[in-house]
PDB file of C-alpha atoms and ligand atoms in Angstrom:
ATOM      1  CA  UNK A   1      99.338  78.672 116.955  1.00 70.00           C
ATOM      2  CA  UNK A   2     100.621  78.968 113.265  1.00 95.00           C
ATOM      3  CA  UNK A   3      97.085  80.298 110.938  1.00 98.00           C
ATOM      4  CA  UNK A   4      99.137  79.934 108.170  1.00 98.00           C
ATOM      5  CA  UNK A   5     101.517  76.983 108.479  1.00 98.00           C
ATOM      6  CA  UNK A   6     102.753  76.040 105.111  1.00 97.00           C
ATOM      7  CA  UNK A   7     100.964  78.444 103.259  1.00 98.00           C
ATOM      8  CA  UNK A   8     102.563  80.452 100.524  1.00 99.00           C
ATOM      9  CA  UNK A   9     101.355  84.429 100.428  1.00 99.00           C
ATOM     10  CA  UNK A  10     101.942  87.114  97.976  1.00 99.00           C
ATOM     11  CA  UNK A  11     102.022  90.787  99.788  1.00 99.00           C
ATOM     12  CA  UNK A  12     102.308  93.392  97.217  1.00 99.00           C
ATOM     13  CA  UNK A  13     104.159  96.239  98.890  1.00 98.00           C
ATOM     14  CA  UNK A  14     105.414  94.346 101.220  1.00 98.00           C
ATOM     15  CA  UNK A  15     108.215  96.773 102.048  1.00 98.00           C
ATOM     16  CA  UNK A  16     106.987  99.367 104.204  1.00 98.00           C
ATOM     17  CA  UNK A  17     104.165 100.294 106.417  1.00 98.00           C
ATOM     18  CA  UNK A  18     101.390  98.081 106.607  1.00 98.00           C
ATOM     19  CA  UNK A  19     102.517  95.532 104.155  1.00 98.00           C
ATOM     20  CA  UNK A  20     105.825  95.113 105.790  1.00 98.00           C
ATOM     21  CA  UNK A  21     103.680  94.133 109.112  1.00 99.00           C
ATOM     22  CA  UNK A  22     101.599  91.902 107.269  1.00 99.00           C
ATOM     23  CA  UNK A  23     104.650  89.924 105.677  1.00 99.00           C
ATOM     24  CA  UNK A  24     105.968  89.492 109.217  1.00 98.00           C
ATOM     25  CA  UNK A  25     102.700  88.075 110.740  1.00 98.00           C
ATOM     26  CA  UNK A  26     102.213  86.375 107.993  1.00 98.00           C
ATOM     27  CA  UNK A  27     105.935  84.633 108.180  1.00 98.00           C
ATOM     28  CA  UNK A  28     105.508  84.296 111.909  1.00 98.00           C
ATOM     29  CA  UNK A  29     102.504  82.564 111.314  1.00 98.00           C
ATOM     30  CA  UNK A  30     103.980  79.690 109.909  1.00 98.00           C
ATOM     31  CA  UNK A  31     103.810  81.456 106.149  1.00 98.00           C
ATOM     32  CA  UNK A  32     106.566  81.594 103.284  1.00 98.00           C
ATOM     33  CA  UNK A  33     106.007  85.136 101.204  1.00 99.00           C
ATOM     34  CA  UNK A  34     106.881  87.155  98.483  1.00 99.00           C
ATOM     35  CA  UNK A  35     106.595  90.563  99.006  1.00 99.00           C
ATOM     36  CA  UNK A  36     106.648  93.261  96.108  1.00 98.00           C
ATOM     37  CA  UNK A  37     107.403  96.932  95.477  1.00 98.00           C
ATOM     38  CA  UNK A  38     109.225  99.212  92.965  1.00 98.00           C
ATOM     39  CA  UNK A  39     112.062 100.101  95.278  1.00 98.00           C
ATOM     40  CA  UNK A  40     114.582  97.384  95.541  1.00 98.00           C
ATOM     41  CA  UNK A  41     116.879  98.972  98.355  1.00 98.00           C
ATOM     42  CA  UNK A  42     113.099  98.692 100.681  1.00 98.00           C
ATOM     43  CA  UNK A  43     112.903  95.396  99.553  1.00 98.00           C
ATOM     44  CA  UNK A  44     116.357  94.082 100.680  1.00 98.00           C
ATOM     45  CA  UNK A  45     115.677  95.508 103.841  1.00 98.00           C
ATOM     46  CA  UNK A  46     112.629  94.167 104.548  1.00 98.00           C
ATOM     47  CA  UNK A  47     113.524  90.273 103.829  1.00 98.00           C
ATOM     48  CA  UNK A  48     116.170  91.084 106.253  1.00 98.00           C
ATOM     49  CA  UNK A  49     113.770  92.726 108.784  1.00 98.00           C
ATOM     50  CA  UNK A  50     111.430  89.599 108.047  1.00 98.00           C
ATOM     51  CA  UNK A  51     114.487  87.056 108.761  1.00 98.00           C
ATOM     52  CA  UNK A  52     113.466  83.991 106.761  1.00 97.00           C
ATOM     53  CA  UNK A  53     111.011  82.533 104.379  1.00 98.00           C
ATOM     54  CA  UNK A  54     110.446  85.790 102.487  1.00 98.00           C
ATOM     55  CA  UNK A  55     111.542  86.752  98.592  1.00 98.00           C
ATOM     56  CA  UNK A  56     111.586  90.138  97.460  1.00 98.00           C
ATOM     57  CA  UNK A  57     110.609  90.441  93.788  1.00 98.00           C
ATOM     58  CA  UNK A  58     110.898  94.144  92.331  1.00 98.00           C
ATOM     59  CA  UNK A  59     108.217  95.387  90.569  1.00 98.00           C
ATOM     60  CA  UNK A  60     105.447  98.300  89.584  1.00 98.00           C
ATOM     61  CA  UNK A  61     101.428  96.992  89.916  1.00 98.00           C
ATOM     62  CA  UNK A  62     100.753  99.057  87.203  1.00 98.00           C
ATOM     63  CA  UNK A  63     103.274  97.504  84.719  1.00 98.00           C
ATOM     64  CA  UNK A  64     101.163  94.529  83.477  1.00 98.00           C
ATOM     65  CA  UNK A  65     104.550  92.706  82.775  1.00 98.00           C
ATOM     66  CA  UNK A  66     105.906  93.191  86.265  1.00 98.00           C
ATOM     67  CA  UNK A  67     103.071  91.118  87.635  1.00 99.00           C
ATOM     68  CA  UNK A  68     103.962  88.507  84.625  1.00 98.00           C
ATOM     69  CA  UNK A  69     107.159  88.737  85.912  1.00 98.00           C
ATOM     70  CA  UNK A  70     106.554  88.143  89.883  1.00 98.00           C
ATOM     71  CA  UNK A  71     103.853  84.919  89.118  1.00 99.00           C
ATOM     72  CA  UNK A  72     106.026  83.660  87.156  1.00 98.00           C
ATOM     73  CA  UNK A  73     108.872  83.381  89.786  1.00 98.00           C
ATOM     74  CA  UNK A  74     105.944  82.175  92.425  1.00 99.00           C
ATOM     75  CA  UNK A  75     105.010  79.414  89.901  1.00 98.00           C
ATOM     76  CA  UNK A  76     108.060  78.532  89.362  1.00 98.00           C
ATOM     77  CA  UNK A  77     109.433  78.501  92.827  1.00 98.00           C
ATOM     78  CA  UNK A  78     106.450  77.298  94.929  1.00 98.00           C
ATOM     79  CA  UNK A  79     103.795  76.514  92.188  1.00 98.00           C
ATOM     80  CA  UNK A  80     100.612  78.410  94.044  1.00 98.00           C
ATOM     81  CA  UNK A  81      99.546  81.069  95.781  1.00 99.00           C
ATOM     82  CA  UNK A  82      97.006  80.563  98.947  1.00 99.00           C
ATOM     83  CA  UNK A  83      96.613  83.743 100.678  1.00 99.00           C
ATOM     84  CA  UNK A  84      97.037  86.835  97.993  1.00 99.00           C
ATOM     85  CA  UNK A  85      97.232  90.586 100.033  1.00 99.00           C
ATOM     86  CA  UNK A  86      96.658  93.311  97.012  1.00 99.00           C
ATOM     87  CA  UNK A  87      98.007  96.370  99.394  1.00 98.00           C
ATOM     88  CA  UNK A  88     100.454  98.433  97.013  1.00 98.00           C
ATOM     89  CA  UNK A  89      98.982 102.070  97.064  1.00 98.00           C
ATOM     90  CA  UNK A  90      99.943 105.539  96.943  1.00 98.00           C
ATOM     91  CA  UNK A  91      97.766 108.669  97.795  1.00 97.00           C
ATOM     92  CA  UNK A  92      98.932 112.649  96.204  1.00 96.00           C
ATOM     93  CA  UNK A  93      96.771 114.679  97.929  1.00 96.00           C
ATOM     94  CA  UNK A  94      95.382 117.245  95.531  1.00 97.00           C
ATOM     95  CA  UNK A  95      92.061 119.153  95.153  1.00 98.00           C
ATOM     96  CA  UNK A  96      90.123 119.009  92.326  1.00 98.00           C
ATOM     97  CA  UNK A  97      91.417 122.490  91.286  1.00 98.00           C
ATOM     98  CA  UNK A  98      94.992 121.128  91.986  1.00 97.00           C
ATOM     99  CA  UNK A  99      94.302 118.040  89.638  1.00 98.00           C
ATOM    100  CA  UNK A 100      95.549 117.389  86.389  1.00 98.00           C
ATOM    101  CA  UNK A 101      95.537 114.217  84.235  1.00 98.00           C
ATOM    102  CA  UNK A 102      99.346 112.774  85.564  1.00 98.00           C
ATOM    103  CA  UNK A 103      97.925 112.865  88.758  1.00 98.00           C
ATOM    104  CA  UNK A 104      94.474 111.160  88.170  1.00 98.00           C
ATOM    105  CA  UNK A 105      96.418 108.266  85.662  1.00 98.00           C
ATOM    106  CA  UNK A 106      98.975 108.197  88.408  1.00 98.00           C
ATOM    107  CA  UNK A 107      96.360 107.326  91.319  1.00 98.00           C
ATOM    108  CA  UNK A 108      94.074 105.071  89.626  1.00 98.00           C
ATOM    109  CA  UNK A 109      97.092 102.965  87.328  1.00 98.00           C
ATOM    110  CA  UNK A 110      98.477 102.003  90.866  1.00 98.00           C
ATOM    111  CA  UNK A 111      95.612 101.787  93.110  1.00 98.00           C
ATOM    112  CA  UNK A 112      92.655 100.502  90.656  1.00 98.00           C
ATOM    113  CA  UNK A 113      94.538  98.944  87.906  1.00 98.00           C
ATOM    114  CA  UNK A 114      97.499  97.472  89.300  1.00 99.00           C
ATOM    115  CA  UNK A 115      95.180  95.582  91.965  1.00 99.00           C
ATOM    116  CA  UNK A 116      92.681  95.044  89.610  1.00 99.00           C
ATOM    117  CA  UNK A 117      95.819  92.865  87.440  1.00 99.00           C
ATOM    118  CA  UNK A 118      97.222  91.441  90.320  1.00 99.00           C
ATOM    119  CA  UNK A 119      94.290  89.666  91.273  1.00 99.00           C
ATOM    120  CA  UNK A 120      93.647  88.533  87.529  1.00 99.00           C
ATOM    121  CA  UNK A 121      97.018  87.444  87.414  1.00 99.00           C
ATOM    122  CA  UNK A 122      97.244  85.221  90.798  1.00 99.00           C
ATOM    123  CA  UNK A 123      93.946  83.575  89.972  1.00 99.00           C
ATOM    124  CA  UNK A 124      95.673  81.014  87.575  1.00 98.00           C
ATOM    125  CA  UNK A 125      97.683  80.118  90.909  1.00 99.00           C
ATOM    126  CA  UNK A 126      94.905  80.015  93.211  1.00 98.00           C
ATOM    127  CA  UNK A 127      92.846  76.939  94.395  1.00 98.00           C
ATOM    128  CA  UNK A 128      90.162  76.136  96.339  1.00 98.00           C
ATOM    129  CA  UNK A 129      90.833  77.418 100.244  1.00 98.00           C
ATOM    130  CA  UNK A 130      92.390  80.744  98.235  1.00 98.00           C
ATOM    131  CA  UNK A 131      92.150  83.738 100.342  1.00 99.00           C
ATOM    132  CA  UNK A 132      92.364  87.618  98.962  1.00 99.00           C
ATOM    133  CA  UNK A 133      92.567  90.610 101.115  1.00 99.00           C
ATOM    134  CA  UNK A 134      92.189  93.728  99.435  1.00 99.00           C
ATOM    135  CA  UNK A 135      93.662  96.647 100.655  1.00 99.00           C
ATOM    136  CA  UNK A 136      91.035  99.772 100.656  1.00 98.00           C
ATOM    137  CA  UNK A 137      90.762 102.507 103.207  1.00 98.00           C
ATOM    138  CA  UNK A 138      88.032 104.082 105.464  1.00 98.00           C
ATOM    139  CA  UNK A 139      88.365 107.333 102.777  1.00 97.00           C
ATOM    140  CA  UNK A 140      86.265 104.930 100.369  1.00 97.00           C
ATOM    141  CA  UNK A 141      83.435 106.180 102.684  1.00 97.00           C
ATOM    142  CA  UNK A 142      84.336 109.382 103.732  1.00 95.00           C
ATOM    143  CA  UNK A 143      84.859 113.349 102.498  1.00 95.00           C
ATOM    144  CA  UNK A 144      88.554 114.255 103.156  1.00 95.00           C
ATOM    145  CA  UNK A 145      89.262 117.110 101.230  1.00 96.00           C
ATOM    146  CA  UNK A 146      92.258 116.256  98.280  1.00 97.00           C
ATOM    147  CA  UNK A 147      91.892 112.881  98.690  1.00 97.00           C
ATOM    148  CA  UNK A 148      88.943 112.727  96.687  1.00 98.00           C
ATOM    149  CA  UNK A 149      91.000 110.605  93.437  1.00 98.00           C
ATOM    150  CA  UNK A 150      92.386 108.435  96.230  1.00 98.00           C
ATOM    151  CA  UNK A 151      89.120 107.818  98.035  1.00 98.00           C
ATOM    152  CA  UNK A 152      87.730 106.897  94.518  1.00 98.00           C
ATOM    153  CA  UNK A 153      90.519 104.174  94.243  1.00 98.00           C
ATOM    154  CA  UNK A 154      89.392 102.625  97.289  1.00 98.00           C
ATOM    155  CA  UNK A 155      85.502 102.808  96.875  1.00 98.00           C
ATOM    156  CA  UNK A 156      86.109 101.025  93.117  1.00 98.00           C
ATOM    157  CA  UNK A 157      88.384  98.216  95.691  1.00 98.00           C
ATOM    158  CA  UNK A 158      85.577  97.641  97.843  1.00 98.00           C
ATOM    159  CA  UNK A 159      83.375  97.311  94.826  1.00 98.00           C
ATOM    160  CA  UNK A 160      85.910  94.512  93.265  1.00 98.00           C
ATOM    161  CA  UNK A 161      85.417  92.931  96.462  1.00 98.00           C
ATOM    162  CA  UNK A 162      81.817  91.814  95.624  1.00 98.00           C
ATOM    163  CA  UNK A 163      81.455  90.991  92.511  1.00 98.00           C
ATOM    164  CA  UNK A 164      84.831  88.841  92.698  1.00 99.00           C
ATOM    165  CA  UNK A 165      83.130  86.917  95.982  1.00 98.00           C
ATOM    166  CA  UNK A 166      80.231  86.032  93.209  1.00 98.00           C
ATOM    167  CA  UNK A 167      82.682  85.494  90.361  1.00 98.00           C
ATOM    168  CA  UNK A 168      85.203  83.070  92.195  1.00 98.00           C
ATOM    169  CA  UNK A 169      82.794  81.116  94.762  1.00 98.00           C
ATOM    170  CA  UNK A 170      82.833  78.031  91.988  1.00 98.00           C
ATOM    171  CA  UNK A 171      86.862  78.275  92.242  1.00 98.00           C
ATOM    172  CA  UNK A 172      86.604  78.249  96.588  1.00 98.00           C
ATOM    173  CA  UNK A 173      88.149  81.603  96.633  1.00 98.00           C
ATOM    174  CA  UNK A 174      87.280  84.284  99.281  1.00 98.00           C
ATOM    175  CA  UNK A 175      87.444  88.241  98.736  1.00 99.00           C
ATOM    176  CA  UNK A 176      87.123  90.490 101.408  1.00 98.00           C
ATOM    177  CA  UNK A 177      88.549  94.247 101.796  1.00 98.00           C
ATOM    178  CA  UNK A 178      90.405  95.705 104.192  1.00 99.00           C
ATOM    179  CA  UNK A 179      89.896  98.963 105.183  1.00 98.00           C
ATOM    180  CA  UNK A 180      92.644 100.489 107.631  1.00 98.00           C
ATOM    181  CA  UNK A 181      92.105 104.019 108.888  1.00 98.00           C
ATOM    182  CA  UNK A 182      94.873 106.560 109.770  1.00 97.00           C
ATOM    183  CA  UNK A 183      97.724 104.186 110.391  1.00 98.00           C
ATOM    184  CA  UNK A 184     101.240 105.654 111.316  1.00 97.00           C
ATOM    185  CA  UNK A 185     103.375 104.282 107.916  1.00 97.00           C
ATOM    186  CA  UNK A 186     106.067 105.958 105.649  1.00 95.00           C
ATOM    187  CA  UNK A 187     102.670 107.355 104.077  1.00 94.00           C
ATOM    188  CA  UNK A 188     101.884 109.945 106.133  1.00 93.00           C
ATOM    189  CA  UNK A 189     105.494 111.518 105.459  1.00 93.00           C
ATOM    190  CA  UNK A 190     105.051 110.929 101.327  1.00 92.00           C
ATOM    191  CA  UNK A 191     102.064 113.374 101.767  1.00 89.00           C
ATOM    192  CA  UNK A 192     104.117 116.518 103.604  1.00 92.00           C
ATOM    193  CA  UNK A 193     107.382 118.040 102.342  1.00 92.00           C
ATOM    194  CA  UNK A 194     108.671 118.550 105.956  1.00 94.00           C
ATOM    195  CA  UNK A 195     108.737 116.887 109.548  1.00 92.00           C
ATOM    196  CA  UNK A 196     106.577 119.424 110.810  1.00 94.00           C
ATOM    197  CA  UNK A 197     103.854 119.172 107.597  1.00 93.00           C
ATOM    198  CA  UNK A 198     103.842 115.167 108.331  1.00 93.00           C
ATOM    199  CA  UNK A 199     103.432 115.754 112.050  1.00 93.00           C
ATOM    200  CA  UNK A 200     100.571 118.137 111.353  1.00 94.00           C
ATOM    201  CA  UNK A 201      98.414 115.536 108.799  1.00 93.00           C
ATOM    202  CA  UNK A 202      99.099 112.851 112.071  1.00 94.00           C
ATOM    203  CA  UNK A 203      97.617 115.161 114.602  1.00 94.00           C
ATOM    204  CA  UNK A 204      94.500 116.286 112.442  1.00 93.00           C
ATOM    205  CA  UNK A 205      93.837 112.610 111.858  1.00 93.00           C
ATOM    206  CA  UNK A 206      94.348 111.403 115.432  1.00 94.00           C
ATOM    207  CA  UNK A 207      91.740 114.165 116.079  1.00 95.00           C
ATOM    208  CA  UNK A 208      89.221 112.686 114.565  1.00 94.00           C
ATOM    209  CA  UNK A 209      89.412 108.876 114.961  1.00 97.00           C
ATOM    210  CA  UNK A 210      86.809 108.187 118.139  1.00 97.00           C
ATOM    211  CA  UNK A 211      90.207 106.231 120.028  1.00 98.00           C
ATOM    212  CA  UNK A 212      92.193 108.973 120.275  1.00 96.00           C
ATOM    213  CA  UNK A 213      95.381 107.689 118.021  1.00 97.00           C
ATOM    214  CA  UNK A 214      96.155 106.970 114.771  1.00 97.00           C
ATOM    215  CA  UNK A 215      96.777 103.172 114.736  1.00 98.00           C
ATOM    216  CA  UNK A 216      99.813 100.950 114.182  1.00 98.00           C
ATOM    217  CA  UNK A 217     100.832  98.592 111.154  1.00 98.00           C
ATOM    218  CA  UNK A 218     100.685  95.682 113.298  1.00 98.00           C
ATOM    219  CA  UNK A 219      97.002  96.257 114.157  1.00 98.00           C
ATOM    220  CA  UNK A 220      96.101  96.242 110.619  1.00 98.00           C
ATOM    221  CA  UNK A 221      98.321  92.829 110.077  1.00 99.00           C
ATOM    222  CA  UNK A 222      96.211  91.096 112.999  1.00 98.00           C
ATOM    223  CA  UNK A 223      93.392  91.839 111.184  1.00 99.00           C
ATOM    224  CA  UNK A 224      94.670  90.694 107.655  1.00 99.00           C
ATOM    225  CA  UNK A 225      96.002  87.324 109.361  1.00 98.00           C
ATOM    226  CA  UNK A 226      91.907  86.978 109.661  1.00 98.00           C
ATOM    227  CA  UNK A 227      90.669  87.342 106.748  1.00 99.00           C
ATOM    228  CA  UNK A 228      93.677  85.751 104.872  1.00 98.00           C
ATOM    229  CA  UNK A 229      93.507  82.338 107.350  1.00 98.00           C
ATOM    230  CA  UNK A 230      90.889  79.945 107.874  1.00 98.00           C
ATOM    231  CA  UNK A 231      90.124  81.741 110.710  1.00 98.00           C
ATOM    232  CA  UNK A 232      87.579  83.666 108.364  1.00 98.00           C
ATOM    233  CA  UNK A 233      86.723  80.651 106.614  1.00 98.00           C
ATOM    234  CA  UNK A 234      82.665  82.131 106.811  1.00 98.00           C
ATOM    235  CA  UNK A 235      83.500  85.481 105.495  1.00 98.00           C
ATOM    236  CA  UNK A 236      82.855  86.415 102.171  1.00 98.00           C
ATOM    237  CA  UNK A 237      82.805  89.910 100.739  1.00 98.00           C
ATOM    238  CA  UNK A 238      83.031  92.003 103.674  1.00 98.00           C
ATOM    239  CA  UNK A 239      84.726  95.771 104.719  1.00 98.00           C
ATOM    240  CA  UNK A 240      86.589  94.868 107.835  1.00 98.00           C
ATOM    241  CA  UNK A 241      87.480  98.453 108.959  1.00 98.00           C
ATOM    242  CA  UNK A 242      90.865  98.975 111.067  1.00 98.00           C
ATOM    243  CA  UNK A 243      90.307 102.198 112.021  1.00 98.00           C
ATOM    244  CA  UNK A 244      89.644 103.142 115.954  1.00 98.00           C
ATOM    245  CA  UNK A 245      85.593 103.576 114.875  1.00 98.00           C
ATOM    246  CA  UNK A 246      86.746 106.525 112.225  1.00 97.00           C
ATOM    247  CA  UNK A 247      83.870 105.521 109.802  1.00 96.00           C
ATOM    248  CA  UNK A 248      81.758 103.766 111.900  1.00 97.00           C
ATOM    249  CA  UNK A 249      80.489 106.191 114.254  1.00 95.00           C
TER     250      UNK A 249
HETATM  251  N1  NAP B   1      98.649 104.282 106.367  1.00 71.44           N
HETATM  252  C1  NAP B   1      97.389 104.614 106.299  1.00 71.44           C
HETATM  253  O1  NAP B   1      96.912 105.509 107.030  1.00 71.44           O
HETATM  254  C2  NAP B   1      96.461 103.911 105.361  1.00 71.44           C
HETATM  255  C3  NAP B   1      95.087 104.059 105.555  1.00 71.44           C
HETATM  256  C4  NAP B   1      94.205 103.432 104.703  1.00 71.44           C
HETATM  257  C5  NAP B   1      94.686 102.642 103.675  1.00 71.44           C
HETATM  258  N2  NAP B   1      96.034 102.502 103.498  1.00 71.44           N
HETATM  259  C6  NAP B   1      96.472 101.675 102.385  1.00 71.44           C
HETATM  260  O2  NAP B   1      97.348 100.675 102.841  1.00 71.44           O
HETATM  261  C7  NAP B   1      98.265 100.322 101.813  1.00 71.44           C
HETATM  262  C8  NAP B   1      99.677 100.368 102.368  1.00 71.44           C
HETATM  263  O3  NAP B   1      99.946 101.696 102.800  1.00 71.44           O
HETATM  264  P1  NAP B   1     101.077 102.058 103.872  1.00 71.44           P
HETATM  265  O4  NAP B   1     100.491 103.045 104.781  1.00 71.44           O
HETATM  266  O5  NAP B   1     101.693 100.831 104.414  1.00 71.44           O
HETATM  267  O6  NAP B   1     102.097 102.869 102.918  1.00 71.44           O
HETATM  268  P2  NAP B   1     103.659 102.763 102.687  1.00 71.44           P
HETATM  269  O7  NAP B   1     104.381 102.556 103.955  1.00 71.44           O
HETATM  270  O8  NAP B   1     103.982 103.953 101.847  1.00 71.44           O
HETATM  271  O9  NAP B   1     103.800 101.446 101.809  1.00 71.44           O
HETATM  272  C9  NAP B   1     103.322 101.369 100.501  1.00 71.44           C
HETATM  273  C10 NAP B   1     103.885 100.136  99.836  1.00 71.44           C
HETATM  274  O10 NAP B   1     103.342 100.038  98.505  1.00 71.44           O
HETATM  275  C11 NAP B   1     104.425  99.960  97.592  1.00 71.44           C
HETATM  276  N3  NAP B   1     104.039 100.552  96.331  1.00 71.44           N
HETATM  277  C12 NAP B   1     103.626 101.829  96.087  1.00 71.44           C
HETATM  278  N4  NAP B   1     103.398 102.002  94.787  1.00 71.44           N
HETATM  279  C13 NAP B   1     103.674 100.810  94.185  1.00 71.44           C
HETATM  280  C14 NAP B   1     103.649 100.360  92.853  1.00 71.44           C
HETATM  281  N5  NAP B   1     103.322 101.155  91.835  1.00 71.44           N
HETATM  282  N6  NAP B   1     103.976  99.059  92.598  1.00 71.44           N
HETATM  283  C15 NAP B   1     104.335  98.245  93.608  1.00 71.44           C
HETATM  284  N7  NAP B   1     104.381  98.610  94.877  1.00 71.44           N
HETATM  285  C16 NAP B   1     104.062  99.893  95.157  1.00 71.44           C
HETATM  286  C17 NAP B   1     105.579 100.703  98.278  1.00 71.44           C
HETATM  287  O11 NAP B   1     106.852 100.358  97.755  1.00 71.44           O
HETATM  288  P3  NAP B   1     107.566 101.257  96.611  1.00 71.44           P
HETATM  289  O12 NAP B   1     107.271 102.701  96.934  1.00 71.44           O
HETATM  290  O13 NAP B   1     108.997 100.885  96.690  1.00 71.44           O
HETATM  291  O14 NAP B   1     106.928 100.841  95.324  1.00 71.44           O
HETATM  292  C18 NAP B   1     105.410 100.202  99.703  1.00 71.44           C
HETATM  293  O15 NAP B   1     105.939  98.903  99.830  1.00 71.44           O
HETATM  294  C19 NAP B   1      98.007 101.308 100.668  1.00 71.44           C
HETATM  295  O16 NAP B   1      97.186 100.702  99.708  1.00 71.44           O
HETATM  296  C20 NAP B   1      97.271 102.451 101.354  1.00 71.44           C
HETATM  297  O17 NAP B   1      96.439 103.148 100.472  1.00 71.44           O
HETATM  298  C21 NAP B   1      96.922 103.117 104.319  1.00 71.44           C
END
């Protein structure tokens, strides 16, 4: 069955982990998609990983003109945007002793900002039937120690979520968020500076999600293909958690 047959999506960081799996479903699912990051050798390889009816367009979410940039190319080449996935993120682990001010910027100009701007900016794209899928985290509702700027990204995401379901019903447009738990991406190894240190952060997660693993990209994409399809067509402003019961019990 294709969910998304003719549909054109926009996957920001679509180049690794999570994204990357969503971009494939997507595709697979009868989808054409552009897929962002800042990293344009990741990009290159991931419209070759994805095979066909995928553009790579390089940019940063935080740079307000980068996001000028990419719609601009979308409206150009296609004209709309149906399904919009706002998944860029990073998380720096630091206490709040460790913080400083780079850091805090850092987090919140790519994980706030930048999705708060590329919503904004798809909107002028979007029509009635328009899906978005914002990418959160379970951490939005949880205490993990130095991840407290990053959790803060994510609870600000989830709060997006709701009043954008009020401010875009007129338009036909559903919000919901995301929220993946541990999932085994590139992401875990940006937060250790060895094998072993990565290895480590995977087992102390996988010991506390109530199904025993840490979960995989393509679990997460299953349940983005949901909420960015017709499938969901009911669902309005919800936390869909993808996280082997992490939060929920
Ligand atoms: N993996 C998990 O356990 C987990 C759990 C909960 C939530 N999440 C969320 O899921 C999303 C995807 O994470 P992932 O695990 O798939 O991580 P990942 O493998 O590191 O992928 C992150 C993607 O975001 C892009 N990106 C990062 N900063 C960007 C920026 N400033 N502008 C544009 N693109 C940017 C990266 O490309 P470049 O680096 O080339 O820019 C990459 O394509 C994130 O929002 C993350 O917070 C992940």
């Amino acid at each position: 069955m294709s969910y998304l047959k003719n549909k054109v999506a926009v996957i920001t960081g679509g180049s690794s982990g999570i994204g990357l799996a969503i971009a494939q479903r997507y595709v697979a699912e009868g989808a054409f998609v552009y897929i962002t990051g800042r990293r344009q050798a990741e990009l290159d390889k991931a419209v070759a990983l994805i095979g066909s009816n995928a553009n790579a367009v390089q940019g940063d979410v935080s740079k307000l003109e980068d996001l000028d940039r990419l719609y601009a190319q979308v409206k150009k080449e296609k004209g709309r945007v149906d399904v919009l996935v706002a998944n860029s993120g990073i998380v720096d682990p630091k206490t709040i002793d460790d913080s400083d001010e780079a850091h805090y910027d850092k987090t919140f100009d790519i994980n706030t900002k930048g999705l708060y701007f590329t919503v904004q900016k798809a909107l002028p794209l979007m029509g009635r039937g328009g899906s978005i899928v914002l990418v959160a985290s379970v951490a939005s509702t949880k205490a993990i120690p130095g991840y407290g700027t990053y959790s803060a990204t994510k609870a600000a995401i989830r709060s997006f979520s709701r009043t954008w379901t009020l401010e875009l019903k007129e338009r036909g447009i559903r919000v919901n968020t995301l929220s993946p738990g541990p999932i085994d991406t590139p992401i875990m190894d940006s937060q250790a500076t060895t094998k072993e240190g990565a290895d480590q952060i995977r087992a102390s997660f996988a010991a506390v999600i109530p199904l025993g693993r840490m979960g995989r990209s393509e679990e997460v994409a299953a349940a983005a293909l949901f909420l960015g399809s017709e499938e969901s067509s009911f669902i309005a402003g919800i936390d869909l958690a993808v996280d082997g019961g992490m939060a929920q019990v």
